[in-house]
DNA sequence: CCACCGTTTTTTGTATACACTATGGGCAGT
DNA sequence: ACTGCCCATAGTGTATACAAAAAACGGTGG
């Protein structure tokens, strides 16, 4: 049933106070990232309006913005759906992120204050602790915090914004294609070498570290999944029709 | 007076048929690029609605999308205005574009079919002809066509989209800061060397060519303007406060 | 049993009305 | 003459109503 996430959101709405389009954007984005809203989920405007207690006007604005972030897809006269990038697009997203994040950390190398490095180091320790405890969602949260910190402090704000969006899209495809069996073993170590390069002002080393980190991440995904998914979809389609 | 562009748009509306939000987006974007809508121009929803013959709903959707393209800025309860990036942001836009377009042409090097190269070559000849005739707007149009062609044919569609947006933003700041005195002398030649590299499959050469091309372009802008603007702002700020 | 077609239901597209907020100009006080 | 306040105006924020399109459903004929 897809009433699950609706209830979750409703609860948050009841708890919180007034709801604006930005809140809706944030909540839907979070719900997508945490896989409470699986890719392909239909997002009818009236239903969302009832859930959040606002009218379609506000929902539409939120959906428009979510579409510009590539969280959902909107086609004329059709209901909005949660994005489900295909394998090709996934590779392209990773390639773009390698380029942008590589440049960001290269610019950042040697430009970070000691306390900023400390913030990063804290997140990395927390990430390792979460990994040791097997708390995967906490590990992911800290990992995201690291990368978002890099994006937010990029000397070039345009590249920073780009990186933020790419981190979001990367998270979506990871949620989509990650094979549950494989653990994120190497990834934690990558962050340490990155931090070392940032401290030393080794721009090219930082770029390489990020590049390798993202390559490892991409390796963890199941790119054969395409066949499986298509088969399943076809089967269910036949059964349902 | 700013009734000029309104009349132009009205004429186009009368000539054309139905108007959708996408049309409005395109027309406003074009108007901004061709400087019919100077930076800072107010864009009230009701006025636009009357001009295009649609209601505020459609206008609002168009404005939201224009904001996501960074063509206009929107603040709560305030009139939307045409973007006017400051000098810092201008440099950052150029830096981001150098990175992205450099990667795109590097990916494209050796991957273009002969007829695709021919298309580029045609635009370059047309650009040179326009330059020789002193038809600056035609030259710009062909130059934009070249870069958009590269963006549209990028092997990585995400990078292609990014490049498209960066070309747009670059055009805006060029329209903003270009000093009318300086001609675009070297720029035409850059395109030729780029094409040669693309044909030869010289990825790094193509990257360098684009890099230098964009650097030259940035040089043509008047970045001292900052002092003037800031001085004026500071003066008025002091007087006002 | 399956495919095709018309009808009903769902969902989006657009216009419009009302409420709230910001902006600008005039007026009184200094 | 200048400053501060108040009110009129302009403009956006939100909700809602109606029209059009798409999707889902059921019935009919092969």
Short mmCIF file of C-alpha atoms (C1' of nucleotides) in Angstrom, two decimals:
data_model
loop_
_atom_site.label_atom_id
_atom_site.label_comp_id
_atom_site.label_asym_id
_atom_site.label_seq_id
_atom_site.Cartn_x
_atom_site.Cartn_y
_atom_site.Cartn_z
CA UNK A 1 0.00 0.00 0.00
CA UNK A 2 1.17 3.52 -0.61
CA UNK A 3 -0.83 4.97 2.24
CA UNK A 4 2.20 4.50 4.46
CA UNK A 5 4.08 7.61 3.49
CA UNK A 6 0.89 9.60 3.45
CA UNK A 7 0.34 8.84 7.10
CA UNK A 8 3.94 9.65 7.93
CA UNK A 9 3.65 13.00 6.25
CA UNK A 10 0.30 13.71 7.85
CA UNK A 11 1.81 13.08 11.25
CA UNK A 12 4.61 15.54 10.52
CA UNK A 13 2.08 18.08 9.34
CA UNK A 14 -0.01 17.74 12.45
CA UNK A 15 3.07 18.13 14.60
CA UNK A 16 4.43 21.12 12.71
CA UNK A 17 2.59 24.36 12.13
CA UNK A 18 1.98 26.21 8.90
CA UNK A 19 3.01 24.52 5.65
CA UNK A 20 4.53 26.32 2.70
CA UNK A 21 5.56 25.06 -0.70
CA UNK A 22 9.17 24.89 0.46
CA UNK A 23 8.20 22.53 3.25
CA UNK A 24 6.40 20.32 0.79
CA UNK A 25 9.44 20.30 -1.45
CA UNK A 26 11.69 19.34 1.44
CA UNK A 27 9.40 16.65 2.75
CA UNK A 28 8.86 15.02 -0.59
CA UNK A 29 12.56 15.18 -1.34
CA UNK A 30 13.37 13.58 1.99
CA UNK A 31 10.71 10.95 1.45
CA UNK A 32 12.22 10.12 -1.94
CA UNK A 33 15.74 9.95 -0.53
CA UNK A 34 14.69 7.68 2.31
CA UNK A 35 12.84 5.49 -0.15
CA UNK A 36 9.50 6.03 1.53
CA UNK A 37 8.43 7.19 -1.93
CA UNK A 38 9.73 4.57 -4.36
CA UNK A 39 10.61 5.64 -7.91
CA UNK A 40 7.63 5.77 -10.19
CA UNK A 41 5.18 6.58 -7.41
CA UNK A 42 2.25 8.64 -8.60
CA UNK A 43 1.90 12.06 -6.98
CA UNK A 44 -1.59 13.41 -7.69
CA UNK A 45 -2.04 17.05 -6.82
CA UNK A 46 -5.33 16.73 -4.97
CA UNK A 47 -4.06 13.89 -2.79
CA UNK A 48 -0.96 15.86 -1.82
CA UNK A 49 -3.11 18.89 -1.16
CA UNK A 50 -5.32 16.97 1.24
CA UNK A 51 -2.33 15.42 2.96
CA UNK A 52 -0.59 18.73 3.56
CA UNK A 53 -3.75 20.68 4.13
CA UNK A 54 -3.21 23.14 1.30
CA UNK A 55 -4.82 23.68 -2.05
CA UNK A 56 -3.55 22.57 -5.42
CA UNK A 57 -1.93 25.94 -6.10
CA UNK A 58 0.69 25.37 -3.45
CA UNK A 59 1.16 21.74 -4.41
CA UNK A 60 1.66 22.67 -8.03
CA UNK A 61 4.33 25.18 -7.14
CA UNK A 62 6.12 22.58 -5.06
CA UNK A 63 5.90 20.01 -7.85
CA UNK A 64 7.27 22.46 -10.38
CA UNK A 65 10.30 23.03 -8.20
CA UNK A 66 10.77 19.34 -7.52
CA UNK A 67 10.74 18.77 -11.25
CA UNK A 68 13.45 21.39 -11.73
CA UNK A 69 15.52 19.48 -9.17
CA UNK A 70 14.90 16.30 -11.15
CA UNK A 71 13.23 14.64 -8.17
CA UNK A 72 10.00 14.09 -10.07
CA UNK A 73 9.01 14.09 -13.72
CA UNK A 74 6.10 16.10 -15.02
CA UNK A 75 4.45 15.58 -18.37
CA UNK A 76 1.51 17.56 -19.72
CA UNK A 77 -1.86 16.27 -18.61
CA UNK A 78 -0.25 13.44 -16.71
CA UNK A 79 0.28 12.82 -13.05
CA UNK A 80 3.70 13.63 -11.65
CA UNK A 81 5.86 10.64 -10.77
CA UNK A 82 8.96 10.13 -8.71
CA UNK A 83 11.98 10.05 -11.00
CA UNK A 84 13.47 6.70 -11.91
CA UNK A 85 16.60 7.38 -13.94
CA UNK A 86 17.65 4.53 -16.20
CA UNK A 87 21.10 2.95 -16.17
CA UNK A 88 22.53 5.24 -18.81
CA UNK A 89 21.41 8.33 -16.99
CA UNK A 90 22.83 6.93 -13.79
CA UNK A 91 26.27 6.65 -15.35
CA UNK A 92 25.96 10.16 -16.71
CA UNK A 93 24.97 11.52 -13.31
CA UNK A 94 28.02 9.91 -11.76
CA UNK A 95 30.30 11.20 -14.49
CA UNK A 96 28.96 14.72 -14.07
CA UNK A 97 29.36 14.52 -10.33
CA UNK A 98 32.93 13.27 -10.64
CA UNK A 99 33.75 16.28 -12.77
CA UNK A 100 32.04 18.86 -10.58
CA UNK A 101 32.93 17.48 -7.17
CA UNK A 102 36.48 16.91 -8.34
CA UNK A 103 36.79 20.55 -9.25
CA UNK A 104 35.18 21.66 -6.00
CA UNK A 105 37.58 19.72 -3.80
CA UNK A 106 40.50 20.84 -5.95
CA UNK A 107 39.46 24.45 -5.36
CA UNK A 108 38.93 23.67 -1.69
CA UNK A 109 42.34 22.06 -1.19
CA UNK A 110 44.40 24.21 1.13
CA UNK A 111 41.59 26.76 1.39
CA UNK A 112 39.79 25.29 4.39
CA UNK A 113 40.27 26.67 7.87
CA UNK A 114 41.36 24.19 10.55
CA UNK A 115 37.96 24.32 12.24
CA UNK A 116 36.28 23.55 8.93
CA UNK A 117 38.52 20.54 8.54
CA UNK A 118 37.54 19.60 12.09
CA UNK A 119 33.87 19.65 11.15
CA UNK A 120 34.61 17.30 8.29
CA UNK A 121 36.74 15.10 10.54
CA UNK A 122 33.89 14.87 13.05
CA UNK A 123 31.47 13.73 10.41
CA UNK A 124 33.97 11.16 9.24
CA UNK A 125 34.42 9.75 12.70
CA UNK A 126 30.68 9.60 13.19
CA UNK A 127 30.39 7.91 9.85
CA UNK A 128 32.94 5.28 10.84
CA UNK A 129 31.20 4.73 14.18
CA UNK A 130 27.87 4.28 12.45
CA UNK A 131 29.47 1.85 10.04
CA UNK A 132 31.00 -0.11 12.91
CA UNK A 133 27.62 -0.31 14.58
CA UNK A 134 25.99 -1.39 11.37
CA UNK A 135 23.69 1.64 11.42
CA UNK A 136 23.56 2.13 7.69
CA UNK A 137 21.10 5.00 7.62
CA UNK A 138 23.18 6.98 10.09
CA UNK A 139 26.30 6.27 8.04
CA UNK A 140 24.60 7.56 4.91
CA UNK A 141 23.44 10.66 6.74
CA UNK A 142 26.96 11.54 7.81
CA UNK A 143 28.35 10.77 4.41
CA UNK A 144 25.80 13.07 2.84
CA UNK A 145 26.64 15.72 5.42
CA UNK A 146 30.29 15.58 4.35
CA UNK A 147 29.55 16.04 0.68
CA UNK A 148 26.97 18.73 1.29
CA UNK A 149 29.46 20.55 3.46
CA UNK A 150 31.90 20.53 0.58
CA UNK A 151 29.19 21.81 -1.75
CA UNK A 152 28.10 24.57 0.63
CA UNK A 153 31.65 25.80 1.11
CA UNK A 154 32.80 25.64 -2.47
CA UNK A 155 34.63 28.83 -3.43
CA UNK A 156 32.54 28.84 -6.58
CA UNK A 157 28.89 29.05 -5.53
CA UNK A 158 27.59 28.01 -8.93
CA UNK A 159 29.63 24.83 -8.82
CA UNK A 160 28.48 24.39 -5.25
CA UNK A 161 24.83 24.53 -6.28
CA UNK A 162 25.49 22.14 -9.11
CA UNK A 163 27.18 19.74 -6.74
CA UNK A 164 24.25 19.91 -4.33
CA UNK A 165 21.86 18.91 -7.06
CA UNK A 166 24.15 16.15 -8.24
CA UNK A 167 24.45 14.77 -4.73
CA UNK A 168 20.67 14.65 -4.59
CA UNK A 169 20.38 12.87 -7.91
CA UNK A 170 23.15 10.49 -6.95
CA UNK A 171 21.31 9.61 -3.77
CA UNK A 172 18.20 8.86 -5.75
CA UNK A 173 19.92 6.45 -8.11
CA UNK A 174 21.76 4.83 -5.22
CA UNK A 175 18.45 4.25 -3.48
CA UNK A 176 17.23 2.83 -6.76
CA UNK A 177 20.04 0.52 -7.73
CA UNK A 178 21.97 -0.33 -4.58
CA UNK A 179 22.30 -4.04 -4.07
CA UNK A 180 21.54 -4.71 -0.42
CA UNK A 181 24.07 -7.50 -0.21
CA UNK A 182 27.16 -5.38 -0.79
CA UNK A 183 28.31 -3.30 2.14
CA UNK A 184 29.96 0.09 1.72
CA UNK A 185 33.31 -1.17 2.92
CA UNK A 186 35.95 0.92 1.17
CA UNK A 187 34.01 4.15 1.09
CA UNK A 188 34.71 5.30 4.62
CA UNK A 189 38.45 5.16 4.07
CA UNK A 190 38.21 7.32 0.95
CA UNK A 191 36.96 10.22 3.01
CA UNK A 192 40.07 10.16 5.17
CA UNK A 193 42.47 10.34 2.26
CA UNK A 194 40.36 13.17 0.85
CA UNK A 195 40.62 15.13 4.07
CA UNK A 196 44.37 14.63 4.17
CA UNK A 197 44.69 16.05 0.67
CA UNK A 198 42.44 19.00 1.54
CA UNK A 199 44.60 19.79 4.57
CA UNK A 200 47.84 19.49 2.62
CA UNK A 201 46.56 21.64 -0.20
CA UNK A 202 47.02 18.77 -2.62
CA UNK A 203 44.43 19.76 -5.21
CA UNK A 204 45.09 16.97 -7.67
CA UNK A 205 45.23 14.40 -4.90
CA UNK A 206 41.86 15.58 -3.64
CA UNK A 207 40.46 15.33 -7.13
CA UNK A 208 41.78 11.77 -7.46
CA UNK A 209 40.41 10.83 -4.04
CA UNK A 210 36.91 12.02 -4.90
CA UNK A 211 37.13 10.40 -8.29
CA UNK A 212 38.01 7.06 -6.80
CA UNK A 213 35.43 7.43 -4.06
CA UNK A 214 32.67 8.02 -6.56
CA UNK A 215 33.92 5.23 -8.79
CA UNK A 216 33.75 2.81 -5.86
CA UNK A 217 30.28 4.03 -5.06
CA UNK A 218 29.18 3.44 -8.63
CA UNK A 219 30.65 -0.04 -8.50
CA UNK A 220 28.37 -0.92 -5.62
CA UNK A 221 25.32 -0.43 -7.78
CA UNK A 222 23.63 -3.23 -9.64
CA UNK A 223 23.70 -2.20 -13.25
CA UNK A 224 22.37 -5.50 -14.49
CA UNK A 225 19.20 -4.54 -12.69
CA UNK A 226 17.80 -3.05 -15.84
CA UNK A 227 16.95 -6.45 -17.29
CA UNK A 228 15.39 -7.65 -14.06
CA UNK A 229 13.27 -4.55 -13.64
CA UNK A 230 12.02 -4.63 -17.17
CA UNK A 231 11.13 -8.29 -16.85
CA UNK A 232 9.26 -7.71 -13.62
CA UNK A 233 7.41 -4.75 -15.05
CA UNK A 234 6.40 -6.75 -18.07
CA UNK A 235 5.20 -9.65 -15.93
CA UNK A 236 3.15 -7.51 -13.59
CA UNK A 237 1.79 -5.60 -16.54
CA UNK A 238 0.57 -8.83 -18.11
CA UNK A 239 -0.91 -10.13 -14.90
CA UNK A 240 -2.63 -6.86 -14.10
CA UNK A 241 -4.10 -6.36 -17.58
CA UNK B 1 10.39 53.41 -21.58
CA UNK B 2 9.78 49.72 -21.11
CA UNK B 3 6.62 49.57 -23.19
CA UNK B 4 8.77 48.70 -26.17
CA UNK B 5 9.21 45.01 -25.45
CA UNK B 6 5.60 44.73 -24.44
CA UNK B 7 4.55 45.83 -27.90
CA UNK B 8 7.02 43.49 -29.54
CA UNK B 9 5.68 40.58 -27.56
CA UNK B 10 2.10 41.57 -28.18
CA UNK B 11 2.79 41.60 -31.90
CA UNK B 12 4.22 38.11 -31.73
CA UNK B 13 1.25 36.93 -29.73
CA UNK B 14 -1.20 38.36 -32.23
CA UNK B 15 0.69 36.71 -35.07
CA UNK B 16 1.00 33.34 -33.37
CA UNK B 17 -1.83 31.24 -32.09
CA UNK B 18 -2.25 29.71 -28.66
CA UNK B 19 0.21 30.63 -25.93
CA UNK B 20 1.52 28.19 -23.35
CA UNK B 21 3.81 28.70 -20.40
CA UNK B 22 6.70 27.31 -22.43
CA UNK B 23 6.20 30.01 -25.05
CA UNK B 24 6.24 32.66 -22.38
CA UNK B 25 9.43 31.21 -20.96
CA UNK B 26 11.05 31.22 -24.38
CA UNK B 27 9.94 34.70 -25.26
CA UNK B 28 11.05 36.24 -22.00
CA UNK B 29 14.35 34.40 -22.19
CA UNK B 30 14.92 35.64 -25.72
CA UNK B 31 13.93 39.14 -24.71
CA UNK B 32 16.44 39.04 -21.87
CA UNK B 33 19.19 37.70 -24.10
CA UNK B 34 18.60 40.34 -26.75
CA UNK B 35 18.61 42.98 -24.04
CA UNK B 36 15.07 44.09 -24.78
CA UNK B 37 14.51 43.34 -21.10
CA UNK B 38 17.38 44.99 -19.24
CA UNK B 39 18.55 43.45 -15.97
CA UNK B 40 16.47 44.54 -13.03
CA UNK B 41 13.31 45.04 -15.07
CA UNK B 42 10.15 44.44 -13.08
CA UNK B 43 7.97 41.60 -14.33
CA UNK B 44 4.54 41.90 -12.67
CA UNK B 45 2.34 38.89 -13.15
CA UNK B 46 -0.81 40.75 -14.09
CA UNK B 47 0.94 42.84 -16.73
CA UNK B 48 2.51 39.75 -18.31
CA UNK B 49 -0.83 38.02 -18.21
CA UNK B 50 -2.49 40.86 -20.08
CA UNK B 51 0.32 41.02 -22.60
CA UNK B 52 0.23 37.33 -23.40
CA UNK B 53 -3.50 37.01 -23.05
CA UNK B 54 -3.42 34.42 -20.29
CA UNK B 55 -4.19 34.46 -16.61
CA UNK B 56 -1.75 34.71 -13.75
CA UNK B 57 -1.68 30.94 -13.29
CA UNK B 58 0.17 30.44 -16.53
CA UNK B 59 2.40 33.43 -15.95
CA UNK B 60 3.33 32.19 -12.51
CA UNK B 61 4.32 28.81 -13.87
CA UNK B 62 6.49 30.46 -16.50
CA UNK B 63 8.11 32.72 -13.91
CA UNK B 64 8.86 29.78 -11.65
CA UNK B 65 10.67 28.04 -14.45
CA UNK B 66 12.53 31.17 -15.47
CA UNK B 67 13.69 31.50 -11.89
CA UNK B 68 14.96 27.93 -11.92
CA UNK B 69 16.97 28.85 -15.04
CA UNK B 70 18.34 31.88 -13.19
CA UNK B 71 16.88 34.26 -15.76
CA UNK B 72 14.81 36.08 -13.16
CA UNK B 73 14.85 36.35 -9.38
CA UNK B 74 11.77 35.79 -7.26
CA UNK B 75 11.38 36.84 -3.66
CA UNK B 76 8.28 36.32 -1.52
CA UNK B 77 5.68 39.02 -1.90
CA UNK B 78 7.89 40.92 -4.30
CA UNK B 79 7.82 41.50 -8.00
CA UNK B 80 9.97 39.20 -10.12
CA UNK B 81 12.94 40.96 -11.71
CA UNK B 82 15.34 40.14 -14.48
CA UNK B 83 18.56 38.75 -13.02
CA UNK B 84 21.57 41.00 -12.74
CA UNK B 85 24.49 38.88 -11.52
CA UNK B 86 27.26 40.80 -9.81
CA UNK B 87 30.90 40.64 -10.84
CA UNK B 88 31.79 37.82 -8.50
CA UNK B 89 28.98 35.68 -9.76
CA UNK B 90 30.01 36.50 -13.31
CA UNK B 91 33.48 35.12 -12.71
CA UNK B 92 32.00 32.03 -11.11
CA UNK B 93 29.67 31.47 -14.06
CA UNK B 94 32.60 31.65 -16.43
CA UNK B 95 34.68 29.31 -14.31
CA UNK B 96 31.86 26.79 -14.14
CA UNK B 97 31.32 27.02 -17.88
CA UNK B 98 35.02 26.51 -18.58
CA UNK B 99 34.92 23.33 -16.54
CA UNK B 100 31.74 21.93 -18.05
CA UNK B 101 32.24 22.97 -21.65
CA UNK B 102 35.84 21.83 -21.50
CA UNK B 103 34.71 18.37 -20.47
CA UNK B 104 31.99 18.33 -23.10
CA UNK B 105 34.35 19.11 -25.96
CA UNK B 106 36.88 16.67 -24.59
CA UNK B 107 34.21 13.96 -24.67
CA UNK B 108 33.18 15.12 -28.10
CA UNK B 109 36.68 15.05 -29.58
CA UNK B 110 36.87 12.36 -32.22
CA UNK B 111 33.26 11.36 -31.60
CA UNK B 112 31.60 13.68 -34.11
CA UNK B 113 30.48 12.44 -37.49
CA UNK B 114 31.84 14.33 -40.50
CA UNK B 115 28.43 15.84 -41.24
CA UNK B 116 28.20 17.08 -37.66
CA UNK B 117 31.56 18.74 -38.06
CA UNK B 118 30.24 20.23 -41.27
CA UNK B 119 27.32 21.78 -39.43
CA UNK B 120 29.75 23.36 -37.02
CA UNK B 121 31.97 24.51 -39.86
CA UNK B 122 28.99 26.15 -41.56
CA UNK B 123 28.10 28.09 -38.45
CA UNK B 124 31.70 29.18 -38.11
CA UNK B 125 31.82 30.46 -41.67
CA UNK B 126 28.56 32.28 -41.17
CA UNK B 127 29.95 33.72 -37.98
CA UNK B 128 33.04 34.98 -39.78
CA UNK B 129 30.93 36.46 -42.55
CA UNK B 130 28.73 38.26 -40.05
CA UNK B 131 31.83 39.56 -38.30
CA UNK B 132 33.27 40.80 -41.57
CA UNK B 133 30.03 42.61 -42.33
CA UNK B 134 29.96 44.06 -38.87
CA UNK B 135 26.62 42.41 -38.12
CA UNK B 136 27.24 41.79 -34.47
CA UNK B 137 23.87 40.32 -33.59
CA UNK B 138 24.13 37.79 -36.41
CA UNK B 139 27.64 36.88 -35.27
CA UNK B 140 26.41 36.30 -31.73
CA UNK B 141 23.55 34.19 -33.01
CA UNK B 142 25.90 31.89 -34.91
CA UNK B 143 28.33 31.73 -32.03
CA UNK B 144 25.51 30.72 -29.72
CA UNK B 145 24.39 28.15 -32.27
CA UNK B 146 27.85 26.57 -32.20
CA UNK B 147 27.96 26.27 -28.45
CA UNK B 148 24.39 25.07 -28.18
CA UNK B 149 25.15 22.45 -30.82
CA UNK B 150 27.99 21.20 -28.67
CA UNK B 151 25.69 21.12 -25.64
CA UNK B 152 22.93 19.31 -27.49
CA UNK B 153 25.28 16.64 -28.80
CA UNK B 154 27.26 16.05 -25.64
CA UNK B 155 27.65 12.32 -25.00
CA UNK B 156 26.66 13.04 -21.41
CA UNK B 157 23.19 14.56 -21.46
CA UNK B 158 23.40 15.86 -17.92
CA UNK B 159 26.55 17.79 -18.75
CA UNK B 160 24.85 18.92 -21.93
CA UNK B 161 21.93 20.36 -19.99
CA UNK B 162 24.29 22.03 -17.57
CA UNK B 163 26.20 23.56 -20.44
CA UNK B 164 23.00 24.87 -22.00
CA UNK B 165 22.11 26.65 -18.80
CA UNK B 166 25.59 28.03 -18.43
CA UNK B 167 25.56 29.34 -21.98
CA UNK B 168 22.34 31.14 -21.13
CA UNK B 169 23.74 32.66 -17.97
CA UNK B 170 26.94 33.60 -19.75
CA UNK B 171 24.93 35.41 -22.41
CA UNK B 172 23.11 37.35 -19.73
CA UNK B 173 26.26 38.60 -18.05
CA UNK B 174 27.83 39.38 -21.41
CA UNK B 175 24.79 41.49 -22.26
CA UNK B 176 25.23 43.11 -18.87
CA UNK B 177 28.93 43.83 -18.81
CA UNK B 178 30.16 43.92 -22.38
CA UNK B 179 31.99 47.09 -23.21
CA UNK B 180 30.67 48.28 -26.56
CA UNK B 181 34.05 49.63 -27.60
CA UNK B 182 35.89 46.33 -27.73
CA UNK B 183 35.18 44.13 -30.70
CA UNK B 184 35.18 40.36 -30.52
CA UNK B 185 38.30 40.04 -32.62
CA UNK B 186 40.07 36.88 -31.51
CA UNK B 187 37.00 34.89 -30.71
CA UNK B 188 36.18 33.78 -34.22
CA UNK B 189 39.58 32.18 -34.65
CA UNK B 190 39.21 30.16 -31.47
CA UNK B 191 36.31 28.27 -32.96
CA UNK B 192 38.44 27.09 -35.86
CA UNK B 193 41.15 25.64 -33.66
CA UNK B 194 38.44 23.98 -31.58
CA UNK B 195 36.96 22.34 -34.64
CA UNK B 196 40.36 21.08 -35.72
CA UNK B 197 40.89 19.47 -32.34
CA UNK B 198 37.44 17.90 -32.43
CA UNK B 199 38.15 16.42 -35.85
CA UNK B 200 41.55 15.11 -34.83
CA UNK B 201 40.22 13.59 -31.64
CA UNK B 202 42.53 15.79 -29.61
CA UNK B 203 40.54 15.90 -26.38
CA UNK B 204 42.99 17.94 -24.36
CA UNK B 205 43.56 20.34 -27.23
CA UNK B 206 39.81 20.89 -27.50
CA UNK B 207 39.63 21.52 -23.79
CA UNK B 208 42.42 24.08 -24.03
CA UNK B 209 40.81 25.75 -27.02
CA UNK B 210 37.49 26.20 -25.22
CA UNK B 211 39.27 27.32 -22.10
CA UNK B 212 41.14 30.02 -23.96
CA UNK B 213 38.08 31.01 -25.92
CA UNK B 214 36.08 31.57 -22.75
CA UNK B 215 38.98 33.35 -21.10
CA UNK B 216 39.16 35.77 -24.02
CA UNK B 217 35.44 36.28 -23.83
CA UNK B 218 35.67 37.09 -20.15
CA UNK B 219 38.47 39.54 -20.88
CA UNK B 220 36.16 41.51 -23.12
CA UNK B 221 33.89 42.31 -20.19
CA UNK B 222 34.19 45.44 -18.15
CA UNK B 223 34.96 44.21 -14.67
CA UNK B 224 35.95 47.61 -13.40
CA UNK B 225 32.25 48.32 -13.50
CA UNK B 226 32.15 46.81 -10.07
CA UNK B 227 33.90 49.80 -8.53
CA UNK B 228 31.51 52.21 -10.15
CA UNK B 229 28.48 50.24 -9.10
CA UNK B 230 29.74 49.58 -5.62
CA UNK B 231 30.86 53.14 -5.11
CA UNK B 232 27.47 54.42 -6.15
CA UNK B 233 25.74 51.91 -3.95
CA UNK B 234 27.95 52.79 -1.01
CA UNK B 235 27.34 56.49 -1.49
CA UNK B 236 23.61 56.11 -1.73
CA UNK B 237 23.67 53.71 1.17
CA UNK B 238 25.50 56.25 3.34
CA UNK B 239 23.23 59.06 2.30
CA UNK B 240 20.16 57.01 2.89
CA UNK B 241 21.30 55.71 6.26
"C1'" DC C 1 -10.85 -15.79 -24.50
"C1'" DC C 2 -9.29 -11.51 -26.46
"C1'" DA C 3 -9.57 -7.10 -28.67
"C1'" DC C 4 -12.12 -2.96 -29.46
"C1'" DC C 5 -15.04 0.99 -28.29
"C1'" DG C 6 -17.93 4.15 -25.55
"C1'" DT C 7 -18.71 5.78 -20.91
"C1'" DT C 8 -17.43 7.11 -16.34
"C1'" DT C 9 -14.00 8.63 -13.23
"C1'" DT C 10 -9.85 10.68 -12.16
"C1'" DT C 11 -6.60 14.24 -12.80
"C1'" DT C 12 -4.61 18.17 -14.71
"C1'" DG C 13 -5.08 23.12 -17.14
"C1'" DT C 14 -6.80 27.57 -16.69
"C1'" DA C 15 -9.30 31.47 -14.99
"C1'" DT C 16 -10.89 34.10 -11.25
"C1'" DA C 17 -11.95 35.90 -6.50
"C1'" DC C 18 -10.45 37.26 -2.08
"C1'" DA C 19 -6.92 38.18 1.51
"C1'" DC C 20 -2.59 39.65 2.83
"C1'" DT C 21 1.74 42.36 2.03
"C1'" DA C 22 4.67 45.77 0.12
"C1'" DT C 23 5.23 50.15 -2.11
"C1'" DG C 24 4.65 55.05 -2.99
"C1'" DG C 25 2.63 59.57 -2.36
"C1'" DG C 26 0.42 62.98 0.30
"C1'" DC C 27 -0.20 65.21 4.77
"C1'" DA C 28 0.79 66.80 9.33
"C1'" DG C 29 4.30 67.95 12.59
"C1'" DT C 30 8.67 69.67 13.52
"C1'" DA D 1 12.39 72.51 4.10
"C1'" DC D 2 12.64 67.98 6.13
"C1'" DT D 3 11.03 63.88 8.56
"C1'" DG D 4 7.72 60.56 10.01
"C1'" DC D 5 3.16 58.58 9.53
"C1'" DC D 6 -1.04 57.09 7.13
"C1'" DC D 7 -3.66 55.75 3.51
"C1'" DA D 8 -4.40 54.43 -1.40
"C1'" DT D 9 -2.64 51.49 -4.74
"C1'" DA D 10 -0.30 47.76 -6.77
"C1'" DG D 11 1.03 43.08 -6.46
"C1'" DT D 12 1.54 38.59 -4.78
"C1'" DG D 13 -0.36 34.20 -2.02
"C1'" DT D 14 -3.91 31.05 -1.76
"C1'" DA D 15 -8.22 28.81 -2.56
"C1'" DT D 16 -11.74 27.43 -5.61
"C1'" DA D 17 -14.66 26.63 -9.85
"C1'" DC D 18 -15.06 25.06 -14.35
"C1'" DA D 19 -13.23 22.98 -18.70
"C1'" DA D 20 -10.44 19.62 -21.02
"C1'" DA D 21 -7.72 15.71 -21.25
"C1'" DA D 22 -6.27 11.16 -19.85
"C1'" DA D 23 -7.02 6.84 -17.64
"C1'" DA D 24 -9.88 3.17 -15.92
"C1'" DC D 25 -13.83 0.43 -16.46
"C1'" DG D 26 -17.29 -2.27 -18.49
"C1'" DG D 27 -19.74 -4.06 -22.31
"C1'" DT D 28 -19.99 -5.85 -26.85
"C1'" DG D 29 -18.56 -8.36 -30.88
"C1'" DG D 30 -15.36 -11.38 -32.89
#
